[in-house]
mmCIF file of C-alpha atoms and ligand atoms in Angstrom:
data_model
loop_
_atom_site.group_PDB
_atom_site.id
_atom_site.type_symbol
_atom_site.label_atom_id
_atom_site.label_comp_id
_atom_site.label_asym_id
_atom_site.label_seq_id
_atom_site.Cartn_x
_atom_site.Cartn_y
_atom_site.Cartn_z
ATOM 1 C CA MET R 1 108.954 58.369 8.923
ATOM 2 C CA GLU R 2 112.048 57.873 7.769
ATOM 3 C CA VAL R 3 115.696 60.975 8.176
ATOM 4 C CA VAL R 4 117.899 60.876 6.215
ATOM 5 C CA ILE R 5 120.802 63.447 7.381
ATOM 6 C CA VAL R 6 123.486 63.985 3.853
ATOM 7 C CA PRO R 7 126.051 66.023 3.449
ATOM 8 C CA ASP R 8 125.210 68.385 1.673
ATOM 9 C CA ALA R 9 121.974 69.554 -1.307
ATOM 10 C CA ALA R 10 123.724 68.377 -4.170
ATOM 11 C CA THR R 11 123.900 64.900 -2.456
ATOM 12 C CA ALA R 12 120.296 64.838 -1.492
ATOM 13 C CA GLY R 13 119.171 66.268 -5.102
ATOM 14 C CA GLU R 14 121.069 63.398 -6.618
ATOM 15 C CA LEU R 15 119.695 61.214 -3.503
ATOM 16 C CA ILE R 16 116.164 62.086 -4.543
ATOM 17 C CA ALA R 17 116.570 61.675 -7.950
ATOM 18 C CA ASP R 18 117.436 58.141 -8.144
ATOM 19 C CA THR R 19 114.194 57.316 -6.214
ATOM 20 C CA ILE R 20 112.580 59.089 -8.794
ATOM 21 C CA ALA R 21 114.521 57.152 -12.060
ATOM 22 C CA ALA R 22 112.700 53.858 -9.381
ATOM 23 C CA LEU R 23 109.927 54.400 -9.617
ATOM 24 C CA LEU R 24 109.633 55.434 -13.392
ATOM 25 C CA ARG R 25 111.118 52.900 -13.969
ATOM 26 C CA HIS R 26 108.595 50.742 -12.020
ATOM 27 C CA THR R 27 105.405 53.218 -13.349
ATOM 28 C CA PRO R 28 106.741 55.365 -15.818
ATOM 29 C CA ASP R 29 103.653 57.071 -16.441
ATOM 30 C CA ALA R 30 103.665 58.341 -12.342
ATOM 31 C CA LEU R 31 102.476 61.208 -11.374
ATOM 32 C CA LEU R 32 105.150 63.405 -9.676
ATOM 33 C CA GLY R 33 104.030 65.695 -7.249
ATOM 34 C CA VAL R 34 106.242 68.678 -7.237
ATOM 35 C CA ALA R 35 107.381 71.996 -4.658
ATOM 36 C CA THR R 36 108.467 74.918 -5.848
ATOM 37 C CA GLY R 37 110.867 77.489 -4.279
ATOM 38 C CA SER R 38 114.415 77.190 -4.204
ATOM 39 C CA THR R 39 114.994 73.834 -2.063
ATOM 40 C CA PRO R 40 113.720 71.267 -4.443
ATOM 41 C CA LEU R 41 115.850 72.872 -7.724
ATOM 42 C CA PRO R 42 118.921 70.309 -6.987
ATOM 43 C CA VAL R 43 116.515 67.674 -7.381
ATOM 44 C CA TYR R 44 115.225 68.939 -10.887
ATOM 45 C CA GLN R 45 118.757 69.461 -11.975
ATOM 46 C CA ALA R 46 119.829 65.839 -11.170
ATOM 47 C CA LEU R 47 116.739 64.597 -13.510
ATOM 48 C CA ALA R 48 117.431 66.778 -16.092
ATOM 49 C CA ALA R 49 120.653 65.796 -16.343
ATOM 50 C CA LYS R 50 119.935 61.855 -16.214
ATOM 51 C CA VAL R 51 117.372 62.415 -19.054
ATOM 52 C CA ARG R 52 120.170 64.018 -21.187
ATOM 53 C CA ALA R 53 122.139 61.143 -20.613
ATOM 54 C CA SER R 54 119.705 59.096 -21.436
ATOM 55 C CA ALA R 55 119.274 56.707 -17.855
ATOM 56 C CA LEU R 56 115.786 58.161 -17.744
ATOM 57 C CA ASP R 57 112.954 58.394 -19.534
ATOM 58 C CA VAL R 58 110.349 60.186 -18.520
ATOM 59 C CA PHE R 59 108.266 61.025 -21.435
ATOM 60 C CA ARG R 60 105.312 58.962 -20.011
ATOM 61 C CA ALA R 61 105.786 61.014 -16.415
ATOM 62 C CA ARG R 62 102.665 63.313 -15.237
ATOM 63 C CA ILE R 63 103.456 66.109 -13.182
ATOM 64 C CA CYS R 64 101.338 68.200 -10.451
ATOM 65 C CA GLN R 65 102.043 70.697 -9.020
ATOM 66 C CA LEU R 66 101.459 71.630 -5.129
ATOM 67 C CA ASP R 67 100.143 75.121 -5.206
ATOM 68 C CA GLU R 68 99.553 78.197 -6.386
ATOM 69 C CA TYR R 69 99.616 82.329 -6.343
ATOM 70 C CA VAL R 70 96.299 84.108 -6.462
ATOM 71 C CA GLY R 71 96.084 85.858 -8.327
ATOM 72 C CA LEU R 72 99.607 86.390 -10.530
ATOM 73 C CA PRO R 73 98.784 87.608 -13.949
ATOM 74 C CA ALA R 74 98.872 83.956 -16.787
ATOM 75 C CA GLY R 75 101.982 84.126 -17.487
ATOM 76 C CA HIS R 76 103.408 85.981 -15.176
ATOM 77 C CA PRO R 77 107.359 84.872 -14.656
ATOM 78 C CA GLU R 78 106.871 84.013 -10.546
ATOM 79 C CA SER R 79 103.342 82.143 -10.793
ATOM 80 C CA TYR R 80 103.710 78.726 -9.646
ATOM 81 C CA ARG R 81 103.216 77.050 -13.309
ATOM 82 C CA SER R 82 105.364 79.173 -15.209
ATOM 83 C CA VAL R 83 108.015 78.213 -12.327
ATOM 84 C CA VAL R 84 107.260 73.695 -12.689
ATOM 85 C CA LEU R 85 107.176 74.572 -16.534
ATOM 86 C CA ARG R 86 110.210 76.518 -16.705
ATOM 87 C CA GLU R 87 112.255 74.279 -14.143
ATOM 88 C CA VAL R 88 110.291 70.641 -14.483
ATOM 89 C CA VAL R 89 108.275 70.257 -17.460
ATOM 90 C CA ALA R 90 110.132 71.949 -19.902
ATOM 91 C CA PRO R 91 114.165 70.556 -18.721
ATOM 92 C CA LEU R 92 112.819 67.162 -18.587
ATOM 93 C CA GLY R 93 111.014 67.155 -21.548
ATOM 94 C CA ILE R 94 107.886 66.188 -20.673
ATOM 95 C CA PRO R 95 104.446 66.905 -22.579
ATOM 96 C CA GLU R 96 102.811 70.045 -20.900
ATOM 97 C CA SER R 97 99.723 68.658 -21.526
ATOM 98 C CA SER R 98 101.073 65.747 -19.184
ATOM 99 C CA PHE R 99 101.383 68.362 -16.134
ATOM 100 C CA LEU R 100 97.804 69.565 -13.643
ATOM 101 C CA GLY R 101 97.614 72.331 -11.673
ATOM 102 C CA PRO R 102 95.208 74.554 -9.812
ATOM 103 C CA ASP R 103 94.039 78.250 -11.758
ATOM 104 C CA GLY R 104 95.062 80.746 -9.888
ATOM 105 C CA ASN R 105 92.839 82.975 -11.636
ATOM 106 C CA ALA R 106 89.644 81.339 -11.843
ATOM 107 C CA PRO R 107 86.867 83.034 -11.075
ATOM 108 C CA ASP R 108 85.427 80.564 -8.411
ATOM 109 C CA ILE R 109 88.333 79.514 -6.571
ATOM 110 C CA PRO R 110 86.131 77.599 -4.013
ATOM 111 C CA ALA R 111 85.148 75.529 -7.406
ATOM 112 C CA ALA R 112 89.243 75.530 -8.804
ATOM 113 C CA CYS R 113 90.287 73.912 -5.540
ATOM 114 C CA ALA R 114 87.164 71.295 -5.715
ATOM 115 C CA ALA R 115 88.053 70.665 -9.692
ATOM 116 C CA TYR R 116 91.805 70.638 -8.775
ATOM 117 C CA ASP R 117 91.009 67.871 -5.427
ATOM 118 C CA SER R 118 89.324 66.046 -8.006
ATOM 119 C CA ALA R 119 91.755 65.772 -11.323
ATOM 120 C CA LEU R 120 94.015 64.557 -8.625
ATOM 121 C CA ALA R 121 91.816 61.615 -7.535
ATOM 122 C CA GLU R 122 90.691 60.715 -11.755
ATOM 123 C CA ALA R 123 94.311 60.949 -12.591
ATOM 124 C CA GLY R 124 95.118 57.650 -9.928
ATOM 125 C CA GLY R 125 96.794 60.238 -7.279
ATOM 126 C CA VAL R 126 99.676 61.419 -6.918
ATOM 127 C CA ASP R 127 102.172 58.169 -6.320
ATOM 128 C CA LEU R 128 105.748 60.562 -5.018
ATOM 129 C CA GLN R 129 105.652 64.361 -3.980
ATOM 130 C CA LEU R 130 108.226 66.211 -3.272
ATOM 131 C CA LEU R 131 108.049 68.758 -0.569
ATOM 132 C CA GLY R 132 110.385 71.351 1.423
ATOM 133 C CA ILE R 133 109.567 73.488 4.040
ATOM 134 C CA GLY R 134 108.353 77.016 5.435
ATOM 135 C CA THR R 135 110.603 78.706 7.928
ATOM 136 C CA ASP R 136 107.520 78.835 10.351
ATOM 137 C CA GLY R 137 106.967 74.772 9.273
ATOM 138 C CA HIS R 138 104.397 75.683 6.869
ATOM 139 C CA ILE R 139 104.091 72.217 3.292
ATOM 140 C CA GLY R 140 102.771 73.253 0.453
ATOM 141 C CA PHE R 141 101.084 76.706 1.616
ATOM 142 C CA ASN R 142 99.716 74.996 4.881
ATOM 143 C CA GLU R 143 100.355 77.945 7.293
ATOM 144 C CA PRO R 144 100.549 76.843 10.845
ATOM 145 C CA CYS R 145 97.464 75.883 12.528
ATOM 146 C CA SER R 146 95.884 74.467 9.003
ATOM 147 C CA SER R 147 93.500 72.256 9.414
ATOM 148 C CA LEU R 148 95.724 68.357 9.755
ATOM 149 C CA ALA R 149 92.788 67.394 7.367
ATOM 150 C CA SER R 150 92.144 69.988 5.054
ATOM 151 C CA ARG R 151 91.562 69.629 1.113
ATOM 152 C CA THR R 152 92.556 72.046 -1.552
ATOM 153 C CA ARG R 153 91.546 75.328 -0.766
ATOM 154 C CA ILE R 154 92.447 79.308 -0.566
ATOM 155 C CA LYS R 155 95.568 79.982 2.222
ATOM 156 C CA THR R 156 96.385 83.580 3.789
ATOM 157 C CA LEU R 157 100.198 83.759 3.586
ATOM 158 C CA THR R 158 101.729 84.746 7.235
ATOM 159 C CA PRO R 159 103.773 87.369 7.181
ATOM 160 C CA GLN R 160 106.898 84.922 7.617
ATOM 161 C CA THR R 161 106.496 83.788 4.816
ATOM 162 C CA ARG R 162 105.848 86.557 2.232
ATOM 163 C CA GLN R 163 108.862 87.586 3.465
ATOM 164 C CA ASP R 164 111.110 84.388 3.003
ATOM 165 C CA ASN R 165 109.255 85.133 -0.985
ATOM 166 C CA ALA R 166 109.880 88.036 -1.142
ATOM 167 C CA ARG R 167 113.544 87.605 -3.285
ATOM 168 C CA PHE R 168 111.704 85.858 -5.869
ATOM 169 C CA PHE R 169 109.609 89.679 -6.837
ATOM 170 C CA ASP R 170 110.559 92.720 -7.674
ATOM 171 C CA THR R 171 109.282 94.296 -4.272
ATOM 172 C CA PRO R 172 108.174 92.838 -1.296
ATOM 173 C CA ASP R 173 104.700 94.569 -1.801
ATOM 174 C CA ASP R 174 104.425 92.279 -4.943
ATOM 175 C CA VAL R 175 104.124 88.610 -3.210
ATOM 176 C CA PRO R 176 100.620 87.806 -3.200
ATOM 177 C CA HIS R 177 99.268 87.599 -0.076
ATOM 178 C CA HIS R 178 96.427 84.414 -1.107
ATOM 179 C CA VAL R 179 97.421 80.946 -2.874
ATOM 180 C CA ILE R 180 95.385 77.962 -3.424
ATOM 181 C CA THR R 181 97.549 74.553 -2.144
ATOM 182 C CA GLN R 182 96.701 71.148 -1.526
ATOM 183 C CA GLY R 183 95.463 71.072 1.379
ATOM 184 C CA ILE R 184 97.834 68.966 4.407
ATOM 185 C CA GLY R 185 94.715 65.892 3.672
ATOM 186 C CA THR R 186 95.107 66.347 0.327
ATOM 187 C CA ILE R 187 98.928 65.610 0.671
ATOM 188 C CA LEU R 188 98.841 62.708 2.427
ATOM 189 C CA ASP R 189 96.737 61.297 0.132
ATOM 190 C CA ALA R 190 100.272 60.346 -1.955
ATOM 191 C CA ARG R 191 101.545 57.467 -1.991
ATOM 192 C CA HIS R 192 105.320 58.201 -0.445
ATOM 193 C CA LEU R 193 105.787 61.921 0.155
ATOM 194 C CA VAL R 194 109.366 63.414 0.528
ATOM 195 C CA LEU R 195 110.505 65.827 1.994
ATOM 196 C CA LEU R 196 114.054 67.443 1.582
ATOM 197 C CA ALA R 197 115.169 70.547 4.131
ATOM 198 C CA THR R 198 118.146 72.288 3.318
ATOM 199 C CA GLY R 199 119.949 75.099 5.464
ATOM 200 C CA GLU R 200 120.232 76.427 8.729
ATOM 201 C CA SER R 201 117.331 78.129 8.516
ATOM 202 C CA LYS R 202 115.157 75.131 8.131
ATOM 203 C CA ALA R 203 116.592 73.788 11.013
ATOM 204 C CA GLU R 204 114.183 74.744 13.754
ATOM 205 C CA ALA R 205 111.036 73.943 11.884
ATOM 206 C CA ALA R 206 112.681 70.656 10.577
ATOM 207 C CA ALA R 207 113.263 69.165 13.919
ATOM 208 C CA LEU R 208 109.626 70.191 15.151
ATOM 209 C CA ALA R 209 108.252 68.672 12.533
ATOM 210 C CA ILE R 210 110.125 65.422 12.961
ATOM 211 C CA GLU R 211 110.429 65.323 17.108
ATOM 212 C CA GLY R 212 107.624 67.194 18.093
ATOM 213 C CA PRO R 213 103.986 66.501 18.685
ATOM 214 C CA LEU R 214 101.658 66.374 16.335
ATOM 215 C CA SER R 215 100.473 69.653 15.399
ATOM 216 C CA SER R 216 98.587 72.325 13.579
ATOM 217 C CA LEU R 217 101.143 74.624 14.653
ATOM 218 C CA VAL R 218 103.978 73.001 12.720
ATOM 219 C CA PRO R 219 101.763 71.460 9.743
ATOM 220 C CA ALA R 220 105.249 69.498 8.553
ATOM 221 C CA SER R 221 104.372 67.230 11.904
ATOM 222 C CA ALA R 222 101.368 66.132 9.901
ATOM 223 C CA LEU R 223 104.219 63.306 8.199
ATOM 224 C CA GLN R 224 104.393 61.515 11.055
ATOM 225 C CA LEU R 225 101.072 60.004 9.900
ATOM 226 C CA HIS R 226 102.156 58.909 6.671
ATOM 227 C CA PRO R 227 102.741 55.168 6.251
ATOM 228 C CA HIS R 228 106.085 56.164 4.123
ATOM 229 C CA ALA R 229 107.170 58.920 4.333
ATOM 230 C CA THR R 230 111.092 60.368 4.221
ATOM 231 C CA VAL R 231 112.709 63.523 4.809
ATOM 232 C CA ILE R 232 116.210 64.556 3.822
ATOM 233 C CA LEU R 233 118.037 67.004 5.640
ATOM 234 C CA ASP R 234 121.177 68.708 4.805
ATOM 235 C CA ASP R 235 124.133 68.444 8.188
ATOM 236 C CA PRO R 236 122.814 72.550 8.590
ATOM 237 C CA ALA R 237 118.626 71.688 8.508
ATOM 238 C CA ALA R 238 119.919 68.089 11.035
ATOM 239 C CA SER R 239 121.220 70.363 13.155
ATOM 240 C CA LYS R 240 118.808 70.184 15.645
ATOM 241 C CA LEU R 241 117.620 67.172 15.552
ATOM 242 C CA LYS R 242 117.843 65.339 18.471
ATOM 243 C CA LEU R 243 118.385 61.999 17.070
ATOM 244 C CA SER R 244 120.799 62.632 14.486
ATOM 245 C CA ASP R 245 123.615 59.994 15.497
ATOM 246 C CA TYR R 246 120.246 57.394 15.268
ATOM 247 C CA PHE R 247 118.905 58.531 12.136
ATOM 248 C CA ARG R 248 122.404 58.458 10.776
ATOM 249 C CA THR R 249 123.032 55.454 11.898
ATOM 250 C CA THR R 250 119.504 53.907 11.159
ATOM 251 C CA TYR R 251 120.313 55.198 7.104
ATOM 252 C CA ALA R 252 124.607 53.609 6.584
ATOM 253 C CA SER R 253 123.300 50.652 8.124
ATOM 254 C CA LYS R 254 119.928 50.050 5.664
ATOM 255 C CA PRO R 255 120.433 47.892 3.051
ATOM 256 C CA PRO R 256 121.047 48.970 -0.266
ATOM 257 C CA TRP R 257 118.323 47.323 -1.862
ATOM 258 C CA GLN R 258 115.108 48.723 0.451
ATOM 259 C CA GLY R 259 115.462 52.382 -1.416
ATOM 260 C CA LEU R 260 113.530 55.461 0.211
HETATM 261 C C1 F6R E 301 106.495 75.774 -2.527
HETATM 262 C C2 F6R E 301 105.918 75.380 -1.308
HETATM 263 C C3 F6R E 301 106.793 75.877 -0.598
HETATM 264 C C4 F6R E 301 108.078 75.583 -0.333
HETATM 265 C C5 F6R E 301 108.264 75.744 1.233
HETATM 266 C C6 F6R E 301 110.095 76.370 0.922
HETATM 267 O O1 F6R E 301 106.077 74.858 -3.907
HETATM 268 O O2 F6R E 301 104.706 74.563 -1.477
HETATM 269 O O3 F6R E 301 105.955 75.252 0.975
HETATM 270 O O4 F6R E 301 108.158 74.363 -0.348
HETATM 271 O O5 F6R E 301 107.687 77.555 1.143
HETATM 272 O O6 F6R E 301 110.321 77.352 0.284
HETATM 273 P P1 F6R E 301 111.773 77.234 0.004
HETATM 274 O O7 F6R E 301 112.390 75.991 -0.862
HETATM 275 O O8 F6R E 301 112.692 78.584 -0.987
HETATM 276 O O9 F6R E 301 113.174 77.629 1.006
#
Protein backbone atom coordinates (compact mmCIF):
# COMPACT_ATOMS: atom_id res chain seq x y z
CA MET A 1 0.00 0.00 0.00
CA GLU A 2 1.29 3.43 -0.89
CA VAL A 3 0.34 6.26 1.46
CA VAL A 4 0.53 9.81 0.14
CA ILE A 5 0.01 12.80 2.43
CA VAL A 6 -0.87 16.12 0.82
CA PRO A 7 -1.65 19.48 2.40
CA ASP A 8 -5.32 19.73 1.44
CA ALA A 9 -8.27 18.22 -0.39
CA ALA A 10 -7.76 20.33 -3.52
CA THR A 11 -4.19 19.02 -3.92
CA ALA A 12 -5.48 15.48 -3.46
CA GLY A 13 -8.14 16.11 -6.10
CA GLU A 14 -5.53 17.32 -8.60
CA LEU A 15 -3.25 14.36 -7.90
CA ILE A 16 -6.00 11.80 -8.42
CA ALA A 17 -7.32 13.60 -11.50
CA ASP A 18 -3.78 13.49 -12.95
CA THR A 19 -3.68 9.75 -12.26
CA ILE A 20 -7.02 9.20 -13.97
CA ALA A 21 -5.92 11.35 -16.91
CA ALA A 22 -2.76 9.25 -17.29
CA LEU A 23 -4.86 6.07 -17.20
CA LEU A 24 -7.22 7.42 -19.88
CA ARG A 25 -4.32 8.41 -22.13
CA HIS A 26 -3.12 4.83 -21.96
CA THR A 27 -6.58 3.15 -21.88
CA PRO A 28 -9.18 5.57 -23.33
CA ASP A 29 -12.08 3.23 -22.56
CA ALA A 30 -10.98 2.55 -18.97
CA LEU A 31 -13.74 1.59 -16.54
CA LEU A 32 -13.60 4.07 -13.65
CA GLY A 33 -15.30 3.14 -10.41
CA VAL A 34 -16.56 6.23 -8.66
CA ALA A 35 -17.58 6.90 -5.08
CA THR A 36 -20.18 9.38 -3.91
CA GLY A 37 -20.28 11.52 -0.77
CA SER A 38 -18.32 14.70 -0.15
CA THR A 39 -14.75 13.42 -0.28
CA PRO A 40 -14.33 12.72 -4.02
CA LEU A 41 -15.85 16.03 -5.19
CA PRO A 42 -12.44 17.76 -5.61
CA VAL A 43 -11.42 14.89 -7.91
CA TYR A 44 -14.49 15.35 -10.11
CA GLN A 45 -14.00 19.12 -10.13
CA ALA A 46 -10.36 18.73 -11.17
CA LEU A 47 -11.32 16.27 -13.92
CA ALA A 48 -14.05 18.59 -15.21
CA ALA A 49 -11.55 21.47 -15.31
CA LYS A 50 -9.22 19.33 -17.43
CA VAL A 51 -12.05 18.50 -19.82
CA ARG A 52 -13.03 22.19 -20.10
CA ALA A 53 -9.40 23.07 -20.84
CA SER A 54 -9.30 20.33 -23.52
CA ALA A 55 -6.50 18.69 -21.55
CA LEU A 56 -8.43 15.43 -21.22
CA ASP A 57 -10.64 13.44 -23.56
CA VAL A 58 -13.05 11.27 -21.60
CA PHE A 59 -15.47 10.45 -24.38
CA ARG A 60 -14.63 6.73 -24.38
CA ALA A 61 -14.30 6.43 -20.60
CA ARG A 62 -16.77 4.25 -18.78
CA ILE A 63 -18.10 4.88 -15.28
CA CYS A 64 -19.47 2.50 -12.68
CA GLN A 65 -21.09 2.98 -9.33
CA LEU A 66 -19.79 1.62 -6.05
CA ASP A 67 -23.05 1.51 -4.19
CA GLU A 68 -26.68 2.61 -4.19
CA TYR A 69 -29.47 3.22 -1.72
CA VAL A 70 -32.30 0.70 -1.77
CA GLY A 71 -35.82 2.00 -2.20
CA LEU A 72 -35.34 5.67 -3.06
CA PRO A 73 -37.75 6.63 -5.84
CA ALA A 74 -36.19 6.58 -9.31
CA GLY A 75 -34.67 10.00 -10.04
CA HIS A 76 -34.45 10.97 -6.33
CA PRO A 77 -31.70 13.63 -6.21
CA GLU A 78 -29.78 11.70 -3.52
CA SER A 79 -29.92 8.32 -5.19
CA TYR A 80 -26.32 7.56 -6.04
CA ARG A 81 -27.27 7.16 -9.69
CA SER A 82 -28.51 10.78 -9.67
CA VAL A 83 -25.42 11.95 -7.77
CA VAL A 84 -23.00 10.28 -10.20
CA LEU A 85 -24.94 11.61 -13.19
CA ARG A 86 -24.85 15.13 -11.68
CA GLU A 87 -21.29 15.17 -10.32
CA VAL A 88 -19.40 13.02 -12.79
CA VAL A 89 -21.19 11.92 -15.96
CA ALA A 90 -22.74 15.27 -16.96
CA PRO A 91 -19.80 17.58 -16.11
CA LEU A 92 -17.37 15.29 -17.94
CA GLY A 93 -19.68 14.83 -20.92
CA ILE A 94 -19.57 11.04 -20.74
CA PRO A 95 -22.49 9.39 -22.54
CA GLU A 96 -25.04 8.03 -20.06
CA SER A 97 -24.91 4.72 -21.93
CA SER A 98 -21.33 4.32 -20.63
CA PHE A 99 -22.51 4.35 -17.00
CA LEU A 100 -23.11 1.12 -15.07
CA GLY A 101 -24.85 0.91 -11.72
CA PRO A 102 -26.94 -1.44 -9.60
CA ASP A 103 -30.73 -0.99 -9.50
CA GLY A 104 -31.78 -0.01 -5.98
CA ASN A 105 -35.43 -0.53 -6.91
CA ALA A 106 -35.10 -3.96 -8.47
CA PRO A 107 -37.95 -6.31 -7.49
CA ASP A 108 -35.34 -9.03 -6.88
CA ILE A 109 -32.42 -7.37 -5.08
CA PRO A 110 -30.17 -10.47 -4.78
CA ALA A 111 -30.57 -11.08 -8.53
CA ALA A 112 -29.79 -7.40 -9.25
CA CYS A 113 -26.63 -7.65 -7.09
CA ALA A 114 -25.43 -10.78 -8.90
CA ALA A 115 -26.25 -9.15 -12.24
CA TYR A 116 -24.15 -6.13 -11.30
CA ASP A 117 -21.12 -8.25 -10.42
CA SER A 118 -21.55 -10.05 -13.77
CA ALA A 119 -21.87 -6.74 -15.62
CA LEU A 120 -18.62 -5.48 -14.09
CA ALA A 121 -16.81 -8.67 -15.07
CA GLU A 122 -18.26 -8.60 -18.60
CA ALA A 123 -17.11 -4.99 -18.92
CA GLY A 124 -13.55 -6.25 -18.36
CA GLY A 125 -13.31 -5.30 -14.70
CA VAL A 126 -12.75 -1.96 -13.03
CA ASP A 127 -9.46 -0.28 -13.97
CA LEU A 128 -9.39 2.27 -11.16
CA GLN A 129 -11.75 2.34 -8.20
CA LEU A 130 -11.95 5.57 -6.26
CA LEU A 131 -12.99 5.05 -2.63
CA GLY A 132 -13.87 7.18 0.35
CA ILE A 133 -13.84 5.89 3.90
CA GLY A 134 -16.60 6.04 6.48
CA THR A 135 -15.90 7.26 10.00
CA ASP A 136 -16.52 3.62 11.00
CA GLY A 137 -13.95 2.37 8.48
CA HIS A 138 -16.39 1.28 5.76
CA ILE A 139 -15.54 1.24 2.06
CA GLY A 140 -18.44 1.27 -0.32
CA PHE A 141 -21.15 0.48 2.20
CA ASN A 142 -19.34 -2.52 3.60
CA GLU A 143 -19.95 -1.79 7.23
CA PRO A 144 -17.80 -3.24 10.06
CA CYS A 145 -17.69 -7.05 10.07
CA SER A 146 -18.50 -7.32 6.36
CA SER A 147 -16.87 -10.38 4.87
CA LEU A 148 -13.54 -9.56 3.28
CA ALA A 149 -14.56 -11.91 0.44
CA SER A 150 -18.05 -10.42 -0.04
CA ARG A 151 -19.58 -9.75 -3.43
CA THR A 152 -22.19 -7.14 -4.34
CA ARG A 153 -25.15 -7.53 -2.00
CA ILE A 154 -27.64 -5.72 0.21
CA LYS A 155 -26.33 -4.28 3.49
CA THR A 156 -27.88 -2.45 6.41
CA LEU A 157 -26.29 0.89 7.31
CA THR A 158 -25.05 1.42 10.84
CA PRO A 159 -26.71 4.20 12.86
CA GLN A 160 -23.41 6.12 12.61
CA THR A 161 -23.39 5.99 8.80
CA ARG A 162 -27.05 7.03 8.62
CA GLN A 163 -26.22 9.95 10.92
CA ASP A 164 -23.12 10.85 8.84
CA ASN A 165 -25.24 10.88 5.66
CA ALA A 166 -28.23 12.72 7.15
CA ARG A 167 -26.81 16.01 5.81
CA PHE A 168 -27.86 14.98 2.31
CA PHE A 169 -31.53 14.47 3.26
CA ASP A 170 -34.32 16.69 4.57
CA THR A 171 -34.51 14.80 7.87
CA PRO A 172 -32.32 12.07 9.43
CA ASP A 173 -35.24 9.65 9.18
CA ASP A 174 -35.19 10.00 5.38
CA VAL A 175 -31.79 8.25 5.12
CA PRO A 176 -32.51 4.74 3.82
CA HIS A 177 -31.58 1.82 6.05
CA HIS A 178 -30.53 -0.44 3.19
CA VAL A 179 -28.06 -0.20 0.36
CA ILE A 180 -26.60 -2.27 -2.43
CA THR A 181 -22.83 -2.18 -2.28
CA GLN A 182 -20.03 -3.77 -4.20
CA GLY A 183 -18.60 -6.34 -1.81
CA ILE A 184 -15.09 -6.10 -0.46
CA GLY A 185 -14.13 -8.99 -2.74
CA THR A 186 -15.69 -7.13 -5.68
CA ILE A 187 -13.77 -3.96 -4.81
CA LEU A 188 -10.53 -5.91 -4.50
CA ASP A 189 -11.01 -7.12 -8.11
CA ALA A 190 -10.33 -3.61 -9.42
CA ARG A 191 -6.86 -3.19 -10.89
CA HIS A 192 -6.00 -0.05 -8.89
CA LEU A 193 -7.66 1.12 -5.68
CA VAL A 194 -7.36 4.78 -4.76
CA LEU A 195 -8.77 5.68 -1.35
CA LEU A 196 -9.09 9.34 -0.48
CA ALA A 197 -9.61 10.53 3.10
CA THR A 198 -9.81 14.17 4.04
CA GLY A 199 -10.52 15.92 7.32
CA GLU A 200 -9.86 15.16 10.96
CA SER A 201 -13.07 13.10 11.24
CA LYS A 202 -11.42 10.41 9.08
CA ALA A 203 -8.08 10.32 10.94
CA GLU A 204 -8.90 7.43 13.26
CA ALA A 205 -10.50 5.21 10.62
CA ALA A 206 -7.62 5.92 8.22
CA ALA A 207 -4.97 5.06 10.82
CA LEU A 208 -6.72 1.79 11.68
CA ALA A 209 -7.09 0.88 8.00
CA ILE A 210 -3.47 1.66 7.10
CA GLU A 211 -1.54 0.69 10.23
CA GLY A 212 -3.92 -1.58 12.11
CA PRO A 213 -4.35 -5.30 11.60
CA LEU A 214 -6.30 -6.66 8.64
CA SER A 215 -9.78 -7.03 10.10
CA SER A 216 -13.35 -7.10 8.90
CA LEU A 217 -14.01 -4.78 11.84
CA VAL A 218 -12.26 -2.11 9.76
CA PRO A 219 -13.36 -2.92 6.21
CA ALA A 220 -10.91 -0.45 4.64
CA SER A 221 -8.04 -2.51 6.06
CA ALA A 222 -8.81 -4.90 3.16
CA LEU A 223 -6.73 -2.55 0.99
CA GLN A 224 -3.73 -4.17 2.68
CA LEU A 225 -4.52 -7.25 0.58
CA HIS A 226 -4.42 -5.42 -2.76
CA PRO A 227 -1.23 -5.34 -4.85
CA HIS A 228 -1.91 -1.81 -6.10
CA ALA A 229 -3.61 0.28 -3.44
CA THR A 230 -2.97 3.99 -2.96
CA VAL A 231 -4.26 5.92 0.03
CA ILE A 232 -4.20 9.70 -0.24
CA LEU A 233 -4.77 11.76 2.88
CA ASP A 234 -4.75 15.43 3.65
CA ASP A 235 -2.81 16.56 6.73
CA PRO A 236 -5.78 16.38 9.15
CA ALA A 237 -6.76 12.88 7.98
CA ALA A 238 -3.13 11.78 8.38
CA SER A 239 -2.86 13.21 11.89
CA LYS A 240 -3.17 9.85 13.69
CA LEU A 241 -0.66 7.90 11.58
CA LYS A 242 2.37 6.61 13.45
CA LEU A 243 4.43 6.37 10.25
CA SER A 244 3.52 9.73 8.72
CA ASP A 245 7.15 10.91 8.59
CA TYR A 246 8.13 7.74 6.73
CA PHE A 247 5.22 8.11 4.27
CA ARG A 248 6.09 11.77 3.59
CA THR A 249 9.79 11.04 3.05
CA THR A 250 9.08 8.10 0.78
CA TYR A 251 6.68 10.03 -1.44
CA ALA A 252 8.98 13.09 -1.57
CA SER A 253 11.80 10.96 -2.92
CA LYS A 254 9.69 9.00 -5.42
CA PRO A 255 10.75 9.31 -9.05
CA PRO A 256 8.06 11.42 -10.80
CA TRP A 257 7.82 8.99 -13.73
CA GLN A 258 6.42 6.34 -11.42
CA GLY A 259 3.07 8.05 -10.88
CA LEU A 260 0.75 6.51 -8.31
C1 LIG B 1 -20.04 6.41 -1.19
C2 LIG B 1 -19.35 5.41 -0.39
C3 LIG B 1 -18.96 5.66 1.01
C4 LIG B 1 -18.34 7.03 1.23
C5 LIG B 1 -18.02 7.24 2.71
C6 LIG B 1 -17.44 8.60 2.97
O1 LIG B 1 -20.25 5.94 -2.51
O2 LIG B 1 -19.12 4.36 -0.89
O3 LIG B 1 -18.06 4.67 1.41
O4 LIG B 1 -17.18 7.14 0.46
O5 LIG B 1 -19.20 7.08 3.45
O6 LIG B 1 -18.39 9.59 2.68
P1 LIG B 1 -17.97 11.12 2.65
O7 LIG B 1 -17.01 11.28 1.54
O8 LIG B 1 -19.24 11.87 2.38
O9 LIG B 1 -17.39 11.41 3.98
